[in-house]
Short mmCIF file of C-alpha atoms and ligand atoms in Angstrom, two decimals:
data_model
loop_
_atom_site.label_atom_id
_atom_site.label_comp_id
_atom_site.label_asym_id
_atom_site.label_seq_id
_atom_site.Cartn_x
_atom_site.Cartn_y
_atom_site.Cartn_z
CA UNK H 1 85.65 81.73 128.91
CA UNK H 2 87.44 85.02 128.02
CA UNK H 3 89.69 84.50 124.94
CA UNK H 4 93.42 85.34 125.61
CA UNK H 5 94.29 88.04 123.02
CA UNK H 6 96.83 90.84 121.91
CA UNK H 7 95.65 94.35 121.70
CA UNK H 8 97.56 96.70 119.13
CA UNK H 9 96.33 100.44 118.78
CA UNK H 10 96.80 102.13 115.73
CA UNK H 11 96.63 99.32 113.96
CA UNK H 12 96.40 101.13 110.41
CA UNK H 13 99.74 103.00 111.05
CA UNK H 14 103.02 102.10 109.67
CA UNK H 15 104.26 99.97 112.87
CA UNK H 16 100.83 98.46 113.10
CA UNK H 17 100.60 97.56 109.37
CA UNK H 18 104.48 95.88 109.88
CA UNK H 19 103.70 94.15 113.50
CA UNK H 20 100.15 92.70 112.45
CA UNK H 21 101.31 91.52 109.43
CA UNK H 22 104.14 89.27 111.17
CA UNK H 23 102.40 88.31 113.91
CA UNK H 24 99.68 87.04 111.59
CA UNK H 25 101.81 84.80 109.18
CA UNK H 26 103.13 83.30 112.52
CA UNK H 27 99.45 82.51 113.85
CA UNK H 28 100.69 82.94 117.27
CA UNK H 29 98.20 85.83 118.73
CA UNK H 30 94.57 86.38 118.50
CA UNK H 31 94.82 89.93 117.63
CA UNK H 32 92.45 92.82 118.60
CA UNK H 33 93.07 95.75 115.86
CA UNK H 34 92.03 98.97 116.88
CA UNK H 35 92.52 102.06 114.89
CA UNK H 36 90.47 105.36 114.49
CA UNK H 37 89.52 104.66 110.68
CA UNK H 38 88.78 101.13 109.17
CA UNK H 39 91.51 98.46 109.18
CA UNK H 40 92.71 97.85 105.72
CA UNK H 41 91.31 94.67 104.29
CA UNK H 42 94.72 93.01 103.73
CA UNK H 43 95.29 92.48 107.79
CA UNK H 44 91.92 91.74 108.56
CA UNK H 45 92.39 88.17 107.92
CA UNK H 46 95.35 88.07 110.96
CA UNK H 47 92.70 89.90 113.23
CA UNK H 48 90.49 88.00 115.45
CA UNK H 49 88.60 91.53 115.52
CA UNK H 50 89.11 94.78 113.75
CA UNK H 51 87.28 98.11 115.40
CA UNK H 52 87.12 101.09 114.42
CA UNK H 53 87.09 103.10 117.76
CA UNK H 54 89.12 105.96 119.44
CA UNK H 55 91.26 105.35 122.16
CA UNK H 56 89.44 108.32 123.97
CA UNK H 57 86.34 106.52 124.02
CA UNK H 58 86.58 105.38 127.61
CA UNK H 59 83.29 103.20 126.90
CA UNK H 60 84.38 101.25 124.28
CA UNK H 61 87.89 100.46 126.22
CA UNK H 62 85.45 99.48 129.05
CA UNK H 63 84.01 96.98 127.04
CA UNK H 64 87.51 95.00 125.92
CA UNK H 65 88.39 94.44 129.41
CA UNK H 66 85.66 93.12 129.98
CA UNK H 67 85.39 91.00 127.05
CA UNK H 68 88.78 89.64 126.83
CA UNK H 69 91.72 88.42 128.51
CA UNK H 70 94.13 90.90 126.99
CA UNK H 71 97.55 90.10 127.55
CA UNK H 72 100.01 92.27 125.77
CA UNK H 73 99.11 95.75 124.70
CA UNK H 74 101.29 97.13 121.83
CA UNK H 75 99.95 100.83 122.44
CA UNK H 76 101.14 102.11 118.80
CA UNK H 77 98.52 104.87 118.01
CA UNK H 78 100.05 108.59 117.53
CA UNK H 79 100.02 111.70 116.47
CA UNK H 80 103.22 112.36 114.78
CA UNK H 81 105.71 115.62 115.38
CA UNK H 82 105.23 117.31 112.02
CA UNK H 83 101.15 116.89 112.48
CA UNK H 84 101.27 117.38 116.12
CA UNK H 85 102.30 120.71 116.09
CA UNK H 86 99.47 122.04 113.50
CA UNK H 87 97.61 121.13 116.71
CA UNK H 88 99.04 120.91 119.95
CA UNK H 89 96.21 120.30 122.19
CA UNK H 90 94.46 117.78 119.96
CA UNK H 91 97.64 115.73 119.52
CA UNK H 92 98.11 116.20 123.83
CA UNK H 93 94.61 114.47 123.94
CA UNK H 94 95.38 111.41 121.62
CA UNK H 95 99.06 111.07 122.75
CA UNK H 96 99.06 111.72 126.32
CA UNK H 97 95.37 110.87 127.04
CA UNK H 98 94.78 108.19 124.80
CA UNK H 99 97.64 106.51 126.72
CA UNK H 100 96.38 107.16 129.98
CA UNK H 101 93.14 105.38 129.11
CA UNK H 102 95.22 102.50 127.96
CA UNK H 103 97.87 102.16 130.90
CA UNK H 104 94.10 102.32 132.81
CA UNK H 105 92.66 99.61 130.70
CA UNK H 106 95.94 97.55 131.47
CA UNK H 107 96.12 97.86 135.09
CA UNK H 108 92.04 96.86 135.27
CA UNK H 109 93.40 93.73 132.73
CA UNK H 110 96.52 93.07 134.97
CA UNK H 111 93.97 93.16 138.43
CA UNK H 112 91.39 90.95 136.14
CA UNK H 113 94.23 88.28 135.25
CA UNK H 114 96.30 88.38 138.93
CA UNK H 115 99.36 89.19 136.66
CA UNK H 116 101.02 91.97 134.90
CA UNK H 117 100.06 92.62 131.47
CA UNK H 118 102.72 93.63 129.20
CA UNK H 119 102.82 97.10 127.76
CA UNK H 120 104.49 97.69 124.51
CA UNK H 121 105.11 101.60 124.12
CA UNK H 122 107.43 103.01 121.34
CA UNK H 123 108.55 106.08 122.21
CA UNK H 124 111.22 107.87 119.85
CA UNK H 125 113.98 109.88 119.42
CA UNK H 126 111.69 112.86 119.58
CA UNK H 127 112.13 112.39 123.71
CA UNK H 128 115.46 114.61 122.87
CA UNK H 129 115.59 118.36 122.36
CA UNK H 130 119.36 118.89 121.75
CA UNK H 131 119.74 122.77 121.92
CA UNK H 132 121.93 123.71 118.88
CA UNK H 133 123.13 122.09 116.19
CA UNK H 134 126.50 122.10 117.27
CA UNK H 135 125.79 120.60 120.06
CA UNK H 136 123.97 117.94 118.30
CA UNK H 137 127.35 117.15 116.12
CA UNK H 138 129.51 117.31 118.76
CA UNK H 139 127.40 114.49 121.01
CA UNK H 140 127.86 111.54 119.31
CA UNK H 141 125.69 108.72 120.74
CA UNK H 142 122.92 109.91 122.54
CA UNK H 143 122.56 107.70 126.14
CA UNK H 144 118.66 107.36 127.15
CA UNK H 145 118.83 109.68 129.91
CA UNK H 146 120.71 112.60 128.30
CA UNK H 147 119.63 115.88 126.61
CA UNK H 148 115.83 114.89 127.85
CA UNK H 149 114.10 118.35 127.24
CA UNK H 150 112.00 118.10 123.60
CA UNK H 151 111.28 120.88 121.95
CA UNK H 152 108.17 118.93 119.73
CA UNK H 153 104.31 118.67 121.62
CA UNK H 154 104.73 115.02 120.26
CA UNK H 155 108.31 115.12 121.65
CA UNK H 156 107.05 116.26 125.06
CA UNK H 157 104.14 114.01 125.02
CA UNK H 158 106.81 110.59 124.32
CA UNK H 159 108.71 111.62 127.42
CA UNK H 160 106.09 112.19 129.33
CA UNK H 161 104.06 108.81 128.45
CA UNK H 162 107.15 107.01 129.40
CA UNK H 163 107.33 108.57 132.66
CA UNK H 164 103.45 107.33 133.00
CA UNK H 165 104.19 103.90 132.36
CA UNK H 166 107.20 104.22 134.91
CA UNK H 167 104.66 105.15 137.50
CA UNK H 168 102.11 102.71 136.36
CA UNK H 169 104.61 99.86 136.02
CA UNK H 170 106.03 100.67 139.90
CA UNK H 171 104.07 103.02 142.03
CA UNK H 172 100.27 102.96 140.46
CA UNK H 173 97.95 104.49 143.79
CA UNK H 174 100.88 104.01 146.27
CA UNK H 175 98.97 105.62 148.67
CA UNK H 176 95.48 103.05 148.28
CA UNK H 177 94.21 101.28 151.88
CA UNK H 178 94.43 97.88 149.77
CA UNK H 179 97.75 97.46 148.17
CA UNK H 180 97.44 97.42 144.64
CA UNK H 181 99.58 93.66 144.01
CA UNK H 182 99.11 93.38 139.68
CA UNK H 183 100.40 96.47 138.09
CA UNK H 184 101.56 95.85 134.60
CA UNK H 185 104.84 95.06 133.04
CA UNK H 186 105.91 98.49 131.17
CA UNK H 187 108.41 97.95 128.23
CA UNK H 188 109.20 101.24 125.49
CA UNK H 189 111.54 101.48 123.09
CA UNK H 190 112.76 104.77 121.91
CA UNK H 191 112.20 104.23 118.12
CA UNK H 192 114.62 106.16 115.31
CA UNK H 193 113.32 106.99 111.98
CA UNK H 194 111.35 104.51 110.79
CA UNK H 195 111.36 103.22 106.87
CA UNK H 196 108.84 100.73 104.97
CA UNK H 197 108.89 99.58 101.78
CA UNK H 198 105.18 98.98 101.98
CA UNK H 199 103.91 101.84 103.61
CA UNK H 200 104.51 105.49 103.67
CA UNK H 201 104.47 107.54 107.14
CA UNK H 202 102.38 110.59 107.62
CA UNK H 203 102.94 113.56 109.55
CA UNK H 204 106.55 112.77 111.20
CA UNK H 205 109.38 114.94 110.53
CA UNK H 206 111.89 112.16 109.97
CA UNK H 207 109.62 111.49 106.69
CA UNK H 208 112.10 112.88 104.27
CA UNK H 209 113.48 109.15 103.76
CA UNK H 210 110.95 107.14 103.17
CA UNK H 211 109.54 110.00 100.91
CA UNK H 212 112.53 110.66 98.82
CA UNK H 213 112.32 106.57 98.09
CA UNK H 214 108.66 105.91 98.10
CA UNK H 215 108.54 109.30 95.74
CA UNK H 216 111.51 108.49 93.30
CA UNK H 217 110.06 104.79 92.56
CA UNK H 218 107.01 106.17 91.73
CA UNK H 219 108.23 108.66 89.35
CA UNK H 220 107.07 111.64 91.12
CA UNK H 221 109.46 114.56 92.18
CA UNK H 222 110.57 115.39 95.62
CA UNK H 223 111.94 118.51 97.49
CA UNK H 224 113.35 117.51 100.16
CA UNK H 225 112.63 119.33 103.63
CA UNK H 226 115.76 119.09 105.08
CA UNK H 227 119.48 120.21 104.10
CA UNK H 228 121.98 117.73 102.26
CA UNK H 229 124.14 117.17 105.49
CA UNK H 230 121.31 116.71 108.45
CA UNK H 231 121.77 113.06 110.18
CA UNK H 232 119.56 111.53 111.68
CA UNK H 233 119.37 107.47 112.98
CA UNK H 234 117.33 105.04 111.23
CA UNK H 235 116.08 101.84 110.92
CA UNK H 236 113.95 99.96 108.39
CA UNK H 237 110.34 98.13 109.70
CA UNK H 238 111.51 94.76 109.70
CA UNK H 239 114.00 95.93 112.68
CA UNK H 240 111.53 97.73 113.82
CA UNK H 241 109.07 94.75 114.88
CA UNK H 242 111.91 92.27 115.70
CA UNK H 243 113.33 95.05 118.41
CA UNK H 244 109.31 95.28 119.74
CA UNK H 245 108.80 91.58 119.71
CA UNK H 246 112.32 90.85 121.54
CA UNK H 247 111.86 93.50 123.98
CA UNK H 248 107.99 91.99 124.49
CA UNK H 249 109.16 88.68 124.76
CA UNK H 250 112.65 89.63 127.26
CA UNK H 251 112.52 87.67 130.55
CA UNK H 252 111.59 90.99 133.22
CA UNK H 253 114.43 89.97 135.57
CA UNK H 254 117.27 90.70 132.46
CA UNK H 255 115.21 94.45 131.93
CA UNK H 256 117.54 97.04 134.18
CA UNK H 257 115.49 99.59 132.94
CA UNK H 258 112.38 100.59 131.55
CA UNK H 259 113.31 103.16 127.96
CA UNK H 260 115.66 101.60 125.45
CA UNK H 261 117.34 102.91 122.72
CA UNK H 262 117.63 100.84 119.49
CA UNK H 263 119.09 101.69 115.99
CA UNK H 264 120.19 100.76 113.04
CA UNK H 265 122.49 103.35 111.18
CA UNK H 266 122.74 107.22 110.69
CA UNK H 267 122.64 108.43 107.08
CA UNK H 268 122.41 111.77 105.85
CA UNK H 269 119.78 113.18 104.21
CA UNK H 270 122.37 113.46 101.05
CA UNK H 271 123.33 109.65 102.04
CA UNK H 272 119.55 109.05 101.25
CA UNK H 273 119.51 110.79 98.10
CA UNK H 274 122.65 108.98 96.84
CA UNK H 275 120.67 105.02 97.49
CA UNK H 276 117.78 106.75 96.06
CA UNK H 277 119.39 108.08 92.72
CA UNK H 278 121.72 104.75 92.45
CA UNK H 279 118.29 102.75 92.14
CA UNK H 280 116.64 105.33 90.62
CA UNK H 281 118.95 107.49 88.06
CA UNK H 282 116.16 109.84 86.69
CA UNK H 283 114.84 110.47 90.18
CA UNK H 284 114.30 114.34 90.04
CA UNK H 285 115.18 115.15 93.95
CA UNK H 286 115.58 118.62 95.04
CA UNK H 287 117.06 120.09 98.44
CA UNK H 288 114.14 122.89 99.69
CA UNK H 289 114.73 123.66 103.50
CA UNK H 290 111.58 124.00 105.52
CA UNK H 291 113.33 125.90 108.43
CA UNK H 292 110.84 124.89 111.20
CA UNK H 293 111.18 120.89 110.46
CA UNK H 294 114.65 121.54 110.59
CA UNK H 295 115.09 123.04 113.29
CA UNK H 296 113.25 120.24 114.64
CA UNK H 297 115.08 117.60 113.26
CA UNK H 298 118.46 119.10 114.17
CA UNK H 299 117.24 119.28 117.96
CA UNK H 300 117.10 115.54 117.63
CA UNK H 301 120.41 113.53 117.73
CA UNK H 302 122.63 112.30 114.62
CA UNK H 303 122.89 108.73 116.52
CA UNK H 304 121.89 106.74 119.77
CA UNK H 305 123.29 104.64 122.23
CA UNK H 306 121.62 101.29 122.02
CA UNK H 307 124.09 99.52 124.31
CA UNK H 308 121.89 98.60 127.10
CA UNK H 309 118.85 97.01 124.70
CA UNK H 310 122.22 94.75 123.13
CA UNK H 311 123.33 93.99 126.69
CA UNK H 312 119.64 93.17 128.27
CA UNK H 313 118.13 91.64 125.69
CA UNK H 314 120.53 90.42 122.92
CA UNK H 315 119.10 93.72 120.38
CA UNK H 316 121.05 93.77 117.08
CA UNK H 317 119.71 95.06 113.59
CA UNK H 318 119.41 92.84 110.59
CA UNK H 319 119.58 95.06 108.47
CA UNK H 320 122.99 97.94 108.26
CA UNK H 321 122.61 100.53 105.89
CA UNK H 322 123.69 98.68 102.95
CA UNK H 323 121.55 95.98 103.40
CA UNK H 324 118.84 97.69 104.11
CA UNK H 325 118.73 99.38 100.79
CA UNK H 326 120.65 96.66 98.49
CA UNK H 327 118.18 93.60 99.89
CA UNK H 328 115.13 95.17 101.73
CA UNK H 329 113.96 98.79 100.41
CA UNK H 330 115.06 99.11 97.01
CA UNK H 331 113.71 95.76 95.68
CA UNK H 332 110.86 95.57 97.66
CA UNK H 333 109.81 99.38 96.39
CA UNK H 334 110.79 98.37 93.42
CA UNK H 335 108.15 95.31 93.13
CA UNK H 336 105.25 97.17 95.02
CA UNK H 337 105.04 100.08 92.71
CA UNK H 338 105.95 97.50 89.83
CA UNK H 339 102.37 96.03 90.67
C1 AKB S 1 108.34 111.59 113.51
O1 AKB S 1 109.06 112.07 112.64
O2 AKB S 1 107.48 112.21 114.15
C2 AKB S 1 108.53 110.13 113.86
C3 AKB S 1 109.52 109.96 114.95
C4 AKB S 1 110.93 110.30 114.75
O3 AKB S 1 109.14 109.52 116.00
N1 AKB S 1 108.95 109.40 112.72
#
């Protein structure tokens, strides 16, 4: 008998750390970690199994389906926009072809199980490539289907991945003798800026957040890579994994689409800095452009329009910006790097 279990990729990364974490306290899911370097050993005890694999080795996918009865995949592994373009191609290959293999693996599960397996994919607000920064302040919120044309390999990699799950989810070998009845049940949210209090993200280029906090509770100094006034929407982890569970757990006949915007609230980078020194008044911050990550961030938008994930599926944040500082980051950064 093939155990019934949830798959999560990049299972070491920030979303992974936040998603494993919950679903373990709940005991609800037999997880399946699986992350290119070893799990840490504070979620192994919510794993079932923790491997240490690549999702471009096509063998060892070959051998979950056939060991388990996977029933949601919550594809999370990524090469972020900052690290992604230090190397283009190699991020292509993990981003675009490492989901490939998985929307492969989910099809062979969904044929396997005579029902659609459910594919988590969060996609970001990298999927936009607004083309000046004027334009960007004059668009307000950004609707899923608008200003579509990233100018990131990561960027251009999201978009395309959800177009792949589009055809996977409705038109997966169209053209086979023997319709093809179980294709899989594709669900992606388009992510903001993501902040933990318990990790820090690597390689993204909405990092200037969470750095400025994780760096000011720690004592260290920061130079921040962006200017005072860029915006940019965010949302802190404990959003991040209620909007992924909600959206995984949405009856399929309320989804009118397949890409959903969700967010929380749009601070400036200065905004930041202002939380960060009111926690931390001998935080030594300083404002050093990198003019390549900004032009990146400032071809992404200053908000989004999450109206359809509120009107399919009943999305709405937790946590505003106030909160999310007064009750969630600051005291929880606070008591990590206080242990
Ligand atoms: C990045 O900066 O690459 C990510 C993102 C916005 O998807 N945090």
């Amino acid at each position: 008998m093939r155990k019934e279990v949830v798959l999560v990729t990049g299972a070491n990364g920030e979303i992974g750390h936040g998603l494993i974490s919950y679903l373990g306290e709940k005991q609800a899911s037999r997880i399946i970690a699986l992350d290119v370097q070893p799990l840490e050993d504070n979620l192994k005890p919510y794993c079932e199994r923790a491997i240490q694999g690549d999702i471009l080795d096509t063998m060892l996918l070959g051998r979950l389906v056939a060991d388990y009865d996977i029933r949601i995949i919550f594809h999370l592994a990524s090469i972020l926009s900052t690290k992604a373009e230090y190397n283009p191609e190699t991020a292509h290959r993990v981003n675009v072809e490492g989901t490939l293999n998985l929307l492969k693996l989910a099809v062979e599960q969904s044929s396997w199980q005579g029902k659609p397996v459910k594919f988590l994919y969060p996609s970001s607000i990298a999927a936009y490539g607004l083309p000046t920064l004027e334009k960007k302040n004059q668009s307000g919120k950004i609707k899923e289907y608008d200003w579509n044309s990233p100018i990131t390999m990561y960027g251009c990699n999201k978009l395309y991945c959800e177009h792949l799950g589009r055809y996977y989810n409705f038109y997966y070998r169209q053209l086979a003798v023997d319709e093809v009845k179980h294709t899989i049940d594709f669900r992606c949210l388009r992510f903001p800026g993501l902040i933990s209090s318990v990790t820090v993200p690597t390689g993204g280029t909405s990092d200037y957040g969470p750095e400025m906090l994780h760096a000011a509770a720690q004592g260290v100094p920061y130079n921040c890579f962006v200017r005072p006034d860029t915006r940019l929407p965010f949302m802190v982890m404990p959003d991040a994994i209620k909007s992924l569970l909600q959206l995984a757990e949405a009856p399929q006949e309320n989804l009118k689409q397949l890409v959903y915007n969700v967010t929380s609230f749009s601070p400036t980078a200065e905004d930041f800095f202002h939380h960060v020194k009111k926690a931390f008044p001998d935080a030594e911050i300083n404002f050093k452009p990198h003019i390549a990550r900004q032009r990146i961030v400032d071809s992404w938008p200053g908000d989004v329009e999450d109206a359809a994930a509120k009107r399919d599926w009943g999305w709405k944040p937790d946590y505003d910006e106030k909160r999310a500082f007064e009750e969630y980051l600051i005291p929880c950064i606070r008591q990590r790097y206080a242990n």
